[in-house]
Coordinates of C-alpha atoms and ligand atoms in Angstrom, one line a residue:
X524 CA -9.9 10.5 -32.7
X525 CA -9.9 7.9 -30.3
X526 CA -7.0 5.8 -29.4
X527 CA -6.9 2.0 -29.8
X528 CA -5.9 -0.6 -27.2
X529 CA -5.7 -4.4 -27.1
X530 CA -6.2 -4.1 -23.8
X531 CA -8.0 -1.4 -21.1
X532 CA -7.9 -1.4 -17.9
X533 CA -10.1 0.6 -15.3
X534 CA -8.5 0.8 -12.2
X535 CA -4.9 0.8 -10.8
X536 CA -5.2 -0.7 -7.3
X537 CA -3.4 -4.6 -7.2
X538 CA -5.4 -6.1 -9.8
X539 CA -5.8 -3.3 -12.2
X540 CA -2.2 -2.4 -12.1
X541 CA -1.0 -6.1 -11.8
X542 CA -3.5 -7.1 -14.8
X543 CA -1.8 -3.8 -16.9
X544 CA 1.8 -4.7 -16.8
X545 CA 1.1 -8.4 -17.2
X546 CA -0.9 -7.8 -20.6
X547 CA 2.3 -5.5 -21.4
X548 CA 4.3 -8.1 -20.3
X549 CA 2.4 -10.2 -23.0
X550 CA 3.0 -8.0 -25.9
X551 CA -0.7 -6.1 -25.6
X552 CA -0.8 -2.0 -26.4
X553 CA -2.1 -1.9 -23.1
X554 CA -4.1 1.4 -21.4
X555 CA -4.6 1.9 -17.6
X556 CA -7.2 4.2 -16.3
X557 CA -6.9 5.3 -12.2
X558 CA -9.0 8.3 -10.7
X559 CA -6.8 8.3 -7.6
X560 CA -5.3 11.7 -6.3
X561 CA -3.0 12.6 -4.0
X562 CA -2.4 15.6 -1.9
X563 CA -2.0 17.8 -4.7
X564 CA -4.1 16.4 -7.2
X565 CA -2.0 14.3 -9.0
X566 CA -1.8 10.7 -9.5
X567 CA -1.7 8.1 -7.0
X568 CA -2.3 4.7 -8.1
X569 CA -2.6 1.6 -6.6
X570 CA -5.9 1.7 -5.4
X571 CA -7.1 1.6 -1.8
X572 CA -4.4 -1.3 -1.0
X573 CA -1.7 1.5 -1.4
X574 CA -3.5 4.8 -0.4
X575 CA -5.9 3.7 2.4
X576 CA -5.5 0.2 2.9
X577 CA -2.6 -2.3 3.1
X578 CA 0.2 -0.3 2.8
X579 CA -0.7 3.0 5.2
X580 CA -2.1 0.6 8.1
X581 CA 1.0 -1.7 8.0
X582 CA 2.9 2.1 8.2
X583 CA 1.0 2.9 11.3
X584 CA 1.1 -0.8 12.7
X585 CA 4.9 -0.5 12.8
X586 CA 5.3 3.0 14.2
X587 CA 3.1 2.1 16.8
X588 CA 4.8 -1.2 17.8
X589 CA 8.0 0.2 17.8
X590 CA 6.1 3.2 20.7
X591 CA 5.2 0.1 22.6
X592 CA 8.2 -1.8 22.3
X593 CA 10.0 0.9 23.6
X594 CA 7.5 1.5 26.8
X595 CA 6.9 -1.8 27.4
X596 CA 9.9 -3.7 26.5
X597 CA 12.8 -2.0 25.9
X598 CA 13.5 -2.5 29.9
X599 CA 13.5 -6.4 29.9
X600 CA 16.4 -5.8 27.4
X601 CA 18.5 -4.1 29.7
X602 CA 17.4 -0.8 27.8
X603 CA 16.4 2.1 29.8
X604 CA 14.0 4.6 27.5
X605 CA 12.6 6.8 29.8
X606 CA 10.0 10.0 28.8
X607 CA 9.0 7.7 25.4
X608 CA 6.6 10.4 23.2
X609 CA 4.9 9.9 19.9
X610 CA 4.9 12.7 17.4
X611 CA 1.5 12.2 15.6
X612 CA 2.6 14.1 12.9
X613 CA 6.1 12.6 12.2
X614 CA 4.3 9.2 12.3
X615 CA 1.7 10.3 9.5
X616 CA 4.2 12.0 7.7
X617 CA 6.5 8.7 7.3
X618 CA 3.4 6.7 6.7
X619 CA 2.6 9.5 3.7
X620 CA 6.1 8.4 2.6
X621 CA 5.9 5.1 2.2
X622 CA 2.4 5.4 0.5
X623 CA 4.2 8.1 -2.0
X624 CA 7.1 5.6 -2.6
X625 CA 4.5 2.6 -3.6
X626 CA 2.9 5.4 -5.2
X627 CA 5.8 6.0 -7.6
X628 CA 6.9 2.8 -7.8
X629 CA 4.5 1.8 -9.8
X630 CA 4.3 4.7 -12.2
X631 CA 7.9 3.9 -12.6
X632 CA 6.9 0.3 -13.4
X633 CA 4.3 1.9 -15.9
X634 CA 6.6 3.3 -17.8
X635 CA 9.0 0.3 -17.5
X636 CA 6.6 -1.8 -19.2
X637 CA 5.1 0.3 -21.7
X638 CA 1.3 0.7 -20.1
X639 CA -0.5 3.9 -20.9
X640 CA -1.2 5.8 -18.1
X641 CA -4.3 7.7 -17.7
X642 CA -5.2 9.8 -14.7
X643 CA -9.1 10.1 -14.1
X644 CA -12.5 8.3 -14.1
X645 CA -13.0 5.8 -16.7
X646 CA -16.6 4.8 -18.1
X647 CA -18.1 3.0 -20.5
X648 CA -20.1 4.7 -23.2
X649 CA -20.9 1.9 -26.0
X650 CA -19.8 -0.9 -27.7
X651 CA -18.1 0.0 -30.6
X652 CA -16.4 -1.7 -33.6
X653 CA -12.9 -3.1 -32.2
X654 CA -14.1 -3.4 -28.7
X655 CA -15.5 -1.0 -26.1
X656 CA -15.6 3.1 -26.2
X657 CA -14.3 4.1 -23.0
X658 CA -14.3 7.1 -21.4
X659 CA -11.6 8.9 -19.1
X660 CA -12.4 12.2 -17.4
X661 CA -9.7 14.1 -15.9
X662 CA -7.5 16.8 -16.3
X663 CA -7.6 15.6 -19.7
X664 CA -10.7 14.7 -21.3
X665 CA -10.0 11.4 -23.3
X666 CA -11.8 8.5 -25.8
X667 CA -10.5 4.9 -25.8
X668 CA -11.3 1.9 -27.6
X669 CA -10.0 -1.5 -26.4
X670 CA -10.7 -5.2 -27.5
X671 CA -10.6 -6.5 -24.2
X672 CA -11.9 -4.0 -21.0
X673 CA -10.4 -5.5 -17.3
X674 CA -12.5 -4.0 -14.8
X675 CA -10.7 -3.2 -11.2
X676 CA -12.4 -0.8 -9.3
X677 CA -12.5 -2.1 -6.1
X678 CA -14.6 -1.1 -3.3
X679 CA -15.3 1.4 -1.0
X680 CA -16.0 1.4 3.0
X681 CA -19.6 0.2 4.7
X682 CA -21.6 3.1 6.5
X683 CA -23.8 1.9 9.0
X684 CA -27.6 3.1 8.0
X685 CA -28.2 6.8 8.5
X686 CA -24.4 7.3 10.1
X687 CA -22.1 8.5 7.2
X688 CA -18.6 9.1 7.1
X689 CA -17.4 12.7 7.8
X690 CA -13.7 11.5 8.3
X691 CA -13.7 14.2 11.5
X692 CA -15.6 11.9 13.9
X693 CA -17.1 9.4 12.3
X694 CA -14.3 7.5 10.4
X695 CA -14.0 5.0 7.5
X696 CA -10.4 3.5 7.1
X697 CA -9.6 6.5 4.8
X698 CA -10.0 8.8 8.3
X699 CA -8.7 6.1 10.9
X700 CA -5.4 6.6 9.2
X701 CA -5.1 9.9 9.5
X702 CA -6.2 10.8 13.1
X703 CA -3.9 13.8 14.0
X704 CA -3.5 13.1 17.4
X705 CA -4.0 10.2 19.7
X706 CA -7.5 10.1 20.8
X707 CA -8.4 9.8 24.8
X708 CA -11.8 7.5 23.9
X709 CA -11.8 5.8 20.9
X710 CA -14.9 3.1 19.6
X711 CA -15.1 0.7 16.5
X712 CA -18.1 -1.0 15.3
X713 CA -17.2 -4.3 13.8
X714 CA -13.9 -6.7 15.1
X715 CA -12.8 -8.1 12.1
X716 CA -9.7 -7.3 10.2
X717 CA -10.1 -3.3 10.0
X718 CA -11.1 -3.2 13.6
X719 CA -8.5 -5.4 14.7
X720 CA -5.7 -3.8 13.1
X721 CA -6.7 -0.3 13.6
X722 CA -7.6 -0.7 17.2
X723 CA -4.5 -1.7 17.7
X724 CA -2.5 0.9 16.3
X725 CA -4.7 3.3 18.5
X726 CA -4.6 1.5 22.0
X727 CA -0.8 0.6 21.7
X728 CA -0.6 5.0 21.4
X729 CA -2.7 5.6 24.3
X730 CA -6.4 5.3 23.5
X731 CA -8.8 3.9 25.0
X732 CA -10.4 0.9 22.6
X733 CA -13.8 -0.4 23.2
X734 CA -14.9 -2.5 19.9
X735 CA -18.7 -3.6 19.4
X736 CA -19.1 -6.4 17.3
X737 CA -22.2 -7.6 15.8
X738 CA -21.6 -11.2 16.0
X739 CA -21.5 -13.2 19.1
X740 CA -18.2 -15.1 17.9
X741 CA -14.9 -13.5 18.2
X742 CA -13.0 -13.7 14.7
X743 CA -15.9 -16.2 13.7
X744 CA -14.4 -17.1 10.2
X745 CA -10.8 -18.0 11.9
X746 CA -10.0 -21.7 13.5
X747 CA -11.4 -21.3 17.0
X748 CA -8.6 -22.4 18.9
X749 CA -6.6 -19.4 16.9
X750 CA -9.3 -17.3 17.6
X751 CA -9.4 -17.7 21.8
X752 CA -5.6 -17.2 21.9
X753 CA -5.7 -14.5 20.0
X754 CA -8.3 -13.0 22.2
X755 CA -6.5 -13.6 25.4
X756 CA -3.5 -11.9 24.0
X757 CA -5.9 -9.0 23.0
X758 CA -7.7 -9.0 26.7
X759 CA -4.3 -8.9 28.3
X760 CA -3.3 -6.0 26.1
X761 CA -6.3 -4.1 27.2
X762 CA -8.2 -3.7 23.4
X763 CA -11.5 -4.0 24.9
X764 CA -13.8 -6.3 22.4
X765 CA -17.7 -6.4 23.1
X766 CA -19.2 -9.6 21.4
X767 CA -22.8 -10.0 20.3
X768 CA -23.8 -6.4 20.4
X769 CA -26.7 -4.6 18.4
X770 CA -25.5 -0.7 17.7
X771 CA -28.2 1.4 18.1
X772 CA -28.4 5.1 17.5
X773 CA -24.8 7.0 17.0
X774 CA -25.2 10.5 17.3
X775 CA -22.2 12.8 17.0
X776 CA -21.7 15.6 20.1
X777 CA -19.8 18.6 21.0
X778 CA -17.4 15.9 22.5
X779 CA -17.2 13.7 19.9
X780 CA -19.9 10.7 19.7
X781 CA -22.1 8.7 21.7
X782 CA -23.5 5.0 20.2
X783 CA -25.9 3.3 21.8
X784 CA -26.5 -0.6 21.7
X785 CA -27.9 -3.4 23.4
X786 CA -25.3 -5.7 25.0
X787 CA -25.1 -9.4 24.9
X788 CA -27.1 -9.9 27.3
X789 CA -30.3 -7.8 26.2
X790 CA -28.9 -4.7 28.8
X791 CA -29.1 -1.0 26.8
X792 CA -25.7 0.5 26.9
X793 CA -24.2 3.8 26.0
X794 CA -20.7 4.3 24.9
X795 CA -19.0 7.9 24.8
X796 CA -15.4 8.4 22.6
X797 CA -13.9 11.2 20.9
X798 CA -14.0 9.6 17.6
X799 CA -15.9 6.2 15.8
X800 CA -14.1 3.7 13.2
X801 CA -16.9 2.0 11.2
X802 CA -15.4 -0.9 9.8
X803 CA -18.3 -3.5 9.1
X804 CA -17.1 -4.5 6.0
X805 CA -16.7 -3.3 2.0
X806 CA -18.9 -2.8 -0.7
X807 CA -17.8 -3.5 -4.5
X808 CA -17.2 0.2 -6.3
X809 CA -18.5 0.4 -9.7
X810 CA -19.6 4.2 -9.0
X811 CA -19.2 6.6 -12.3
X812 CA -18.5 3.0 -14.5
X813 CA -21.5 3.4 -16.2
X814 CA -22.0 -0.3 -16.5
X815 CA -25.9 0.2 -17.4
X816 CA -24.3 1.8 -20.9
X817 CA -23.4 -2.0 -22.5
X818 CA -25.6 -3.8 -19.8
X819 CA -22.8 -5.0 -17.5
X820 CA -24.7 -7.2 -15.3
X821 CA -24.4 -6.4 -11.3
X822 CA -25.2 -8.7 -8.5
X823 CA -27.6 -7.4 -5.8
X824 CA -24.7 -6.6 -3.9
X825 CA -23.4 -4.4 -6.4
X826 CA -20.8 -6.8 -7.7
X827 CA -19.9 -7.3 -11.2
X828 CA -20.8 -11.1 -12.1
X829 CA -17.7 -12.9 -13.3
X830 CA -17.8 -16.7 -13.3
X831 CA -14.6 -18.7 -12.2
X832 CA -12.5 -17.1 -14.9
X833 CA -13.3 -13.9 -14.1
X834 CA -15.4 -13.5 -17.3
X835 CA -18.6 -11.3 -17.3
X836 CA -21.9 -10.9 -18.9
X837 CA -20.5 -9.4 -21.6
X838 CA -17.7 -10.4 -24.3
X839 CA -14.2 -9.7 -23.6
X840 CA -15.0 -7.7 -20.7
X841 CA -13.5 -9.4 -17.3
X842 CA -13.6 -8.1 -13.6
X843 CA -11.2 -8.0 -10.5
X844 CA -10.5 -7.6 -7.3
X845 CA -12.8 -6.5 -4.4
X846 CA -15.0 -5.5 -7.6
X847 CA -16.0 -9.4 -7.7
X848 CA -17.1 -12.1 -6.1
X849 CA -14.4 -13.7 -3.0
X850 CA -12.1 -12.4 -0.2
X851 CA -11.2 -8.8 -0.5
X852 CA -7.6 -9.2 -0.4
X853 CA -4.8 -7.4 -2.6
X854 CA -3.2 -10.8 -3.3
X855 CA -6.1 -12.5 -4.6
X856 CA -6.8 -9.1 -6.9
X857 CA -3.3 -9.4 -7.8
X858 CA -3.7 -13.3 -8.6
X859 CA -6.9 -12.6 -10.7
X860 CA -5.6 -9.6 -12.6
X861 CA -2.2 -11.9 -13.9
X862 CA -4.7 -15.1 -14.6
X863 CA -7.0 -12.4 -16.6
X864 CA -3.8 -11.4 -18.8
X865 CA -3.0 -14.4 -19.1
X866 CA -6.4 -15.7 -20.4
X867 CA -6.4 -13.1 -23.1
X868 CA -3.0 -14.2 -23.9
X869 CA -4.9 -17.9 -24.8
X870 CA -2.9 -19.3 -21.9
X871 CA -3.9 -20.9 -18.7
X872 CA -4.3 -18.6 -16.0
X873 CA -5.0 -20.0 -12.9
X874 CA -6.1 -18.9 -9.3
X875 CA -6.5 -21.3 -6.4
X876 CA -8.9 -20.5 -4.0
X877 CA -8.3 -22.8 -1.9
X878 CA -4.7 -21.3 -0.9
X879 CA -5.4 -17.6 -0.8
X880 CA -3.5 -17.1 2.8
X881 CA -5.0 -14.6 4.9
X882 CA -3.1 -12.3 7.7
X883 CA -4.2 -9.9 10.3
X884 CA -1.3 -8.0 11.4
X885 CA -2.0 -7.4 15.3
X886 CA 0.4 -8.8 17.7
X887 CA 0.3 -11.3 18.0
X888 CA -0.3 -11.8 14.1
X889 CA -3.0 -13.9 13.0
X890 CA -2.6 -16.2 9.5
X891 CA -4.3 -19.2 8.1
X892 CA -4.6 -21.2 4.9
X893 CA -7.1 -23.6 3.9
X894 CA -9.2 -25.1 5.9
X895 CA -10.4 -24.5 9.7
X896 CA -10.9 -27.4 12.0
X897 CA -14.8 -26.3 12.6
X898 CA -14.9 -26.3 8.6
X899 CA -13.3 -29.8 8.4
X900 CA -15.9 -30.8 11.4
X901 CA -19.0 -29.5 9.5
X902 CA -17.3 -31.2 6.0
X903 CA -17.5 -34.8 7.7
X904 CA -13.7 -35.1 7.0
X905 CA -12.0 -36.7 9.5
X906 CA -8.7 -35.1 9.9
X907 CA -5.5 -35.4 12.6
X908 CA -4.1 -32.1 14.6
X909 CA -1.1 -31.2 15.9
X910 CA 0.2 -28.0 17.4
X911 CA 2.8 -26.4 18.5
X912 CA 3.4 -23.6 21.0
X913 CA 6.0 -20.6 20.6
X914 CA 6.5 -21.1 24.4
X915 CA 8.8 -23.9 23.5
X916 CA 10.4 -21.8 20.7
X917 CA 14.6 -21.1 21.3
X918 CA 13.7 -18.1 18.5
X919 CA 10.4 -17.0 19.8
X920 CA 12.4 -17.5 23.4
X921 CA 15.2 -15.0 22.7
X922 CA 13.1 -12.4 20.5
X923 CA 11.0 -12.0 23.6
X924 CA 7.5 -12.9 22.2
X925 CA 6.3 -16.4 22.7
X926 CA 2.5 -15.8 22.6
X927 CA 0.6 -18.3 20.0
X928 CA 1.2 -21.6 18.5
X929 CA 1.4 -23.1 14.9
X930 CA -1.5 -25.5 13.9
X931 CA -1.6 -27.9 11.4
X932 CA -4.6 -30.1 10.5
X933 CA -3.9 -33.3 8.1
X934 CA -5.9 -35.8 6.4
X935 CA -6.7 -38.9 8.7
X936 CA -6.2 -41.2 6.1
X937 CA -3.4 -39.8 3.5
X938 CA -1.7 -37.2 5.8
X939 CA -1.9 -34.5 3.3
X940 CA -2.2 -30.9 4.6
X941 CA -5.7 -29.3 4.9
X942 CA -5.1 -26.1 6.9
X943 CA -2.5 -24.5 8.4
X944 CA -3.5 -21.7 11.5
X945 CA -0.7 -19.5 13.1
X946 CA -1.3 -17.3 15.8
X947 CA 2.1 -15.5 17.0
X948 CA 5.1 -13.8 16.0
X949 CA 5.7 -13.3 12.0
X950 CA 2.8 -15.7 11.3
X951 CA 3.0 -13.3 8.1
X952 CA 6.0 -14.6 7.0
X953 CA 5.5 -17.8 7.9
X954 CA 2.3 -19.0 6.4
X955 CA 4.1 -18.7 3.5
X956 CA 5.5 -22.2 4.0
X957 CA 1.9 -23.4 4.4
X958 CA 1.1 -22.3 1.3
X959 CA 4.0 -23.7 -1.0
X960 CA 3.0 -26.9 0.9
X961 CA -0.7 -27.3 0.2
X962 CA -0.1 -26.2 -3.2
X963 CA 2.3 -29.1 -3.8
X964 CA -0.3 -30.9 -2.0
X965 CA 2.3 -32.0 0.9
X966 CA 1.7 -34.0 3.7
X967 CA 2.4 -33.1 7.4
X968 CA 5.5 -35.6 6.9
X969 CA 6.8 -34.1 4.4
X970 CA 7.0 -30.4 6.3
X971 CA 8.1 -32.8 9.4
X972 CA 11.0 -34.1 7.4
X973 CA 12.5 -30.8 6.1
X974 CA 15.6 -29.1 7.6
X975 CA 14.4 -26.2 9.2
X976 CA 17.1 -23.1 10.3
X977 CA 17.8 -23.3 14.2
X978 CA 17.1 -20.9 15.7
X979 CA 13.8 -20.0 14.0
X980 CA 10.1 -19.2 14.2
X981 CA 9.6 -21.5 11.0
X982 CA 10.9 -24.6 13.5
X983 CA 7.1 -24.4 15.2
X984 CA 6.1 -25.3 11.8
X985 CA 7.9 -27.8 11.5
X986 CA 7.3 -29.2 15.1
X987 CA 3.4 -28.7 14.5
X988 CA 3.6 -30.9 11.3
X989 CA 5.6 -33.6 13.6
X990 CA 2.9 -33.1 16.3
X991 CA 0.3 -34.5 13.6
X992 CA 2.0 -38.1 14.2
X993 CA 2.5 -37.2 18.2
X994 CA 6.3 -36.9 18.1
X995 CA 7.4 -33.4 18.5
X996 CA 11.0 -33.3 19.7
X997 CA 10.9 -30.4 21.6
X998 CA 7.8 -30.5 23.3
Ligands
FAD787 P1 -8.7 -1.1 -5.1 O1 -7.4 -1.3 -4.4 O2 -9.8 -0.6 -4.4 O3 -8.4 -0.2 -6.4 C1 -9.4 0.2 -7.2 C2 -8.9 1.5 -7.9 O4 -9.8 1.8 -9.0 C3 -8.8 2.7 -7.0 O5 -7.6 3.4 -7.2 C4 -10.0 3.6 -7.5 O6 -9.8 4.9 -7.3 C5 -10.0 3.2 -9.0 N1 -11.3 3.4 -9.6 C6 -12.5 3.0 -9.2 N2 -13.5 3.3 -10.2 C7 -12.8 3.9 -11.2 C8 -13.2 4.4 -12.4 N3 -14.4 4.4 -12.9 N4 -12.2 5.0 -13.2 C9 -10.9 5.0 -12.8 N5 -10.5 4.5 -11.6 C10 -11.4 4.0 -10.8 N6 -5.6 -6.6 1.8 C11 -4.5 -7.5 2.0 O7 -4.3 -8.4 1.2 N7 -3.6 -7.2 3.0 C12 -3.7 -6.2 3.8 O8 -2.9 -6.0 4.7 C13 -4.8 -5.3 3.7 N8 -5.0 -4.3 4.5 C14 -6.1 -3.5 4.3 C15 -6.3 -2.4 5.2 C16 -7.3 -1.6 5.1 C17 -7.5 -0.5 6.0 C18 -8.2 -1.8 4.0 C19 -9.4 -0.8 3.8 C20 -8.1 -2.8 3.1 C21 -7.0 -3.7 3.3 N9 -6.8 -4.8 2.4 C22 -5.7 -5.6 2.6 C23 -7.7 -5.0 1.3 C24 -7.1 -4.5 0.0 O9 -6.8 -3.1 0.1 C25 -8.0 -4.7 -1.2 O10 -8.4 -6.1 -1.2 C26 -7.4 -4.4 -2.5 O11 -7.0 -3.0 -2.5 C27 -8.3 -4.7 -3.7 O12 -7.7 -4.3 -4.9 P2 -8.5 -3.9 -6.1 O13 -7.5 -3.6 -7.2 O14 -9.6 -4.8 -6.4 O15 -9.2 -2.5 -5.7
NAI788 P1 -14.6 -7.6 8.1 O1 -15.5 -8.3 7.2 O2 -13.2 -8.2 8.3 O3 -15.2 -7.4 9.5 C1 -16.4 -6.7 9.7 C2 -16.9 -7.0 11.1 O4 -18.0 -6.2 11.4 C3 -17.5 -8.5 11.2 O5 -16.9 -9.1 12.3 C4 -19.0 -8.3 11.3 O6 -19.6 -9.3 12.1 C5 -19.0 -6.9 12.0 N1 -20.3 -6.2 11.7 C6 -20.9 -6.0 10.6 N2 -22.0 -5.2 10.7 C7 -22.0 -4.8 12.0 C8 -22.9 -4.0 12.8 N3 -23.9 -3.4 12.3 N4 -22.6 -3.9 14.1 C9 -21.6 -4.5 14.7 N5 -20.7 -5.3 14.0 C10 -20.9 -5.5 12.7 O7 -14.5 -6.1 7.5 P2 -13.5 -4.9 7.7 O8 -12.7 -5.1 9.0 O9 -14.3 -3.7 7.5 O10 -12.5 -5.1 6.5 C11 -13.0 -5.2 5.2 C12 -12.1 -6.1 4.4 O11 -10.9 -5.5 4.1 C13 -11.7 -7.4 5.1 O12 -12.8 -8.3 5.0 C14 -10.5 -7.8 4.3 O13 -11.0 -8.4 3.2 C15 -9.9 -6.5 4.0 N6 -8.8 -6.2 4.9 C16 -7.8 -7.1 4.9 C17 -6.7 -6.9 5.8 C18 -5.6 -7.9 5.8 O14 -5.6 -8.7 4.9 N7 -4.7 -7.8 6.8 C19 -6.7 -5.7 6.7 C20 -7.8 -4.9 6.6 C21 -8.8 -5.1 5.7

């Protein structure tokens, strides 16, 4: 006998889980279905943001900043930290911690709103009166009909041709955030977000970091004056970044593994480390969905094909997430799976891509929203900047970390916000600002004209927004 949902959903990472307790929230008998396992074979869910992703790396970012706080800057302090060591283990075991914790938390939240939890791989089999058959297998073998199916399955890691993962050597981000001890030589193909923040955490602990990037742009999709600070503070820190590379053959040795590539300038090179984190990019995961059953329709990159609302090819069945179309980001899963819900619901869920803020979490921390000043160049809109540096910064002063600016870029004609870029301390936290603002659809003024806390980071936005009209104040 099969049990009967208003709602299924396949996959518990942020917009499967999200999607579930929001349609619970909404008064749907609502089922999620998430294959993740931890240690011991039980349940893990919350996808690869909370296993393998967002949650672990910002784990290993901290310990590791904290190791080279206390090295490299303890002293200016007044603080004297001699014979500083790193137990591997200890940090991997706190970073197992906090994944466990987001783990539970959001069984907890589950059961706080009434979704049905299933543990194991969900499939489609047919379409059947009431909805869609579903199938989980797991440690319980289960049938499931829902009305409505969300699909959230995410994505999975990019091998490079003919190299795959064997999380030993050759690592994904799964591996690269479990490396049991700090690795002498360490390489990484591709210098975008993965390779950023992982390299990182690895050089700040003692490895050597060499990164090969395909493209001959550093950080080509962020605002280029961002961009070069952001390298310079890189440079200075020592994470070695090779631009405009083409990897050649990797080949794994007794030592570890040896990639060969051509350099920017046509020369053939060789590089030797221990261990290689491949982080080219994602691919979307509909593995063991068996969307060919009901004629799900894929894209050529293996994406479901949703339209704007997140409906696909078929009736009542909508798609999530890294699974679909648009940044791979846990907040923009998170933002489709509620908007999904809410559609069901008959309501007017709504996502805004133009607003989706975007972090790397190096130091200095890199985050934007909206629109880049090479994007507003190539857009024909004609548009007034203003920055700000940290430098002049009481806050950024006194915390010891005045590396980056804040940039805002306005309209020319009706001052209203376009893009804000941040490259420096907590430019996490502080994009937030940016992002209230452009929603509201704020001008620089208005930012210029709000009482900001002294002394604080967030008065470098402010000051950028004044430096739109030229009249910063502390500057
Ligand atoms: P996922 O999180 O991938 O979840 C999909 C879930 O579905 C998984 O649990 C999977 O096991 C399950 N599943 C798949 N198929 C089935 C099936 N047939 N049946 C049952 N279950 C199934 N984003 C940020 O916004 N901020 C960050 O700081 C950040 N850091 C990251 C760091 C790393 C190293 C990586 C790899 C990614 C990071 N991301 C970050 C990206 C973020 O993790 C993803 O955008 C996000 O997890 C996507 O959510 P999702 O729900 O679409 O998919
Ligand atoms: P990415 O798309 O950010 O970067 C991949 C890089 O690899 C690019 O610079 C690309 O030019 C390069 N590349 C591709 N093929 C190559 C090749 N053959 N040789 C050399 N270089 C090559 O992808 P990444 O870092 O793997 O991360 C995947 C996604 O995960 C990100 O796009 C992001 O959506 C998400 N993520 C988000 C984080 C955050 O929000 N802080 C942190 C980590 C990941």
């Amino acid at each position: 006998m099969s049990k009967q949902f208003d709602v299924i959903v396949i996959g518990g990472g942020p917009g499967g889980y999200i999607a579930a307790i929001r349609a619970a929230q909404l008064g749907f008998n609502t089922a999620c279905i998430d294959e993740w396992k931890n240690g011991k074979g039980g349940p893990a869910p919350g996808g690869t943001c909370t296993n393998v992703g967002c949650i672990p790396s910002k784990a290993l970012l901290q310990s590791s900043e904290h190791f080279e706080h206390a090295n490299k800057h303890f002293a200016e302090h007044g603080i004297t930290a001699s014979d500083v060591k790193m137990d591997v283990a200890k940090m991997l075991a706190r970073k197992d911690g906090v994944v466990k914790q987001n783990n539970d938390g959001i069984l907890y939240l589950f059961k706080k709103n009434k979704v049905s939890f299933f543990h194991g791989r969900g499939s489609f089999v047919k379409a059947a009166e009431g909805g869609y058959e579903i199938k989980v297998a797991g440690a319980a073998e289960e049938t499931l009909v829902g009305k409505h199916i969300i699909v959230a399955t995410g994505s999975n890691a990019r091998q490079l041709p003919g190299v795959p993962f064997d999380e030993e050597t050759v690592l994904s981000n799964d591996g690269a955030l479990r490396v049991g001890a700090v690795p002498k030589k360490l390489a990484l193909i591709g210098s975008g977000v993965i390779g950023l923040e992982m390299g990182s955490v690895w050089r700040r602990l003692g490895a050597d970091v060499t990164i090969l990037e395909g493209l001959p742009t550093f950080l080509g999709a962020v605002d280029e004056q961002i961009a070069k600070e952001a390298k310079k503070a890189f440079d200075k820190q020592g994470l070695k970044v090779e631009l405009g590379v083409k990897v050649g053959e990797v080949a794994k040795t007794n030592a570890g593994v040896t990639i060969d590539y051509t350099d920017a300038k046509g020369e053939a090179k060789k590089l030797e480390a221990d261990k290689l984190i491949v982080s080219i990019g994602r691919v979307p995961n509909t593995i063991g969905l068996n969307a060919e059953a009901v004629g799900l329709k894929l894209d050529d990159r293996g994406a479901i094909v949703v339209d704007d609302e997140c409906k696909t090819s078929l009736p009542n069945v909508w798609a999530v997430g890294d699974v679909v179309r648009g940044p791979m980001l846990a907040h923009k899963a998170e933002e489709e799976g509620v908007a999904v819900a809410e559609r069901i619901a008959g309501q007017h869920g709504h996502v805004n891509f133009n607003t989706i803020p975007w972090v790397i979490y190096t130091s200095p921390e890199i985050a934007w929203v909206g629109r880049t000043e090479q994007q507003l160049k190539a857009d024909g809109v004609k548009y007034k900047a203003g920055t700000f540096p940290f430098l002049a910064n009481g806050r950024a002063r006194a915390l010891g970390d005045t590396t980056g600016m804040v940039k805002f870029l306005a309209d020319a004609t009706t001052d209203e916000i376009l893009g804000v870029h941040i490259v420096g301390p907590m430019a996490s936290e502080l994009i937030s600002e940016a992002v209230v603002a452009m929603e509201f659809k704020a001008s620089a003024e208005d930012i210029a004209r709000i009482c900001h806390a002294h002394p604080s980071l967030s008065e470098a936005t402010k000051e950028a927004a004044l430096a739109v009209d030229k009249r910063t104040l502390n500057f």
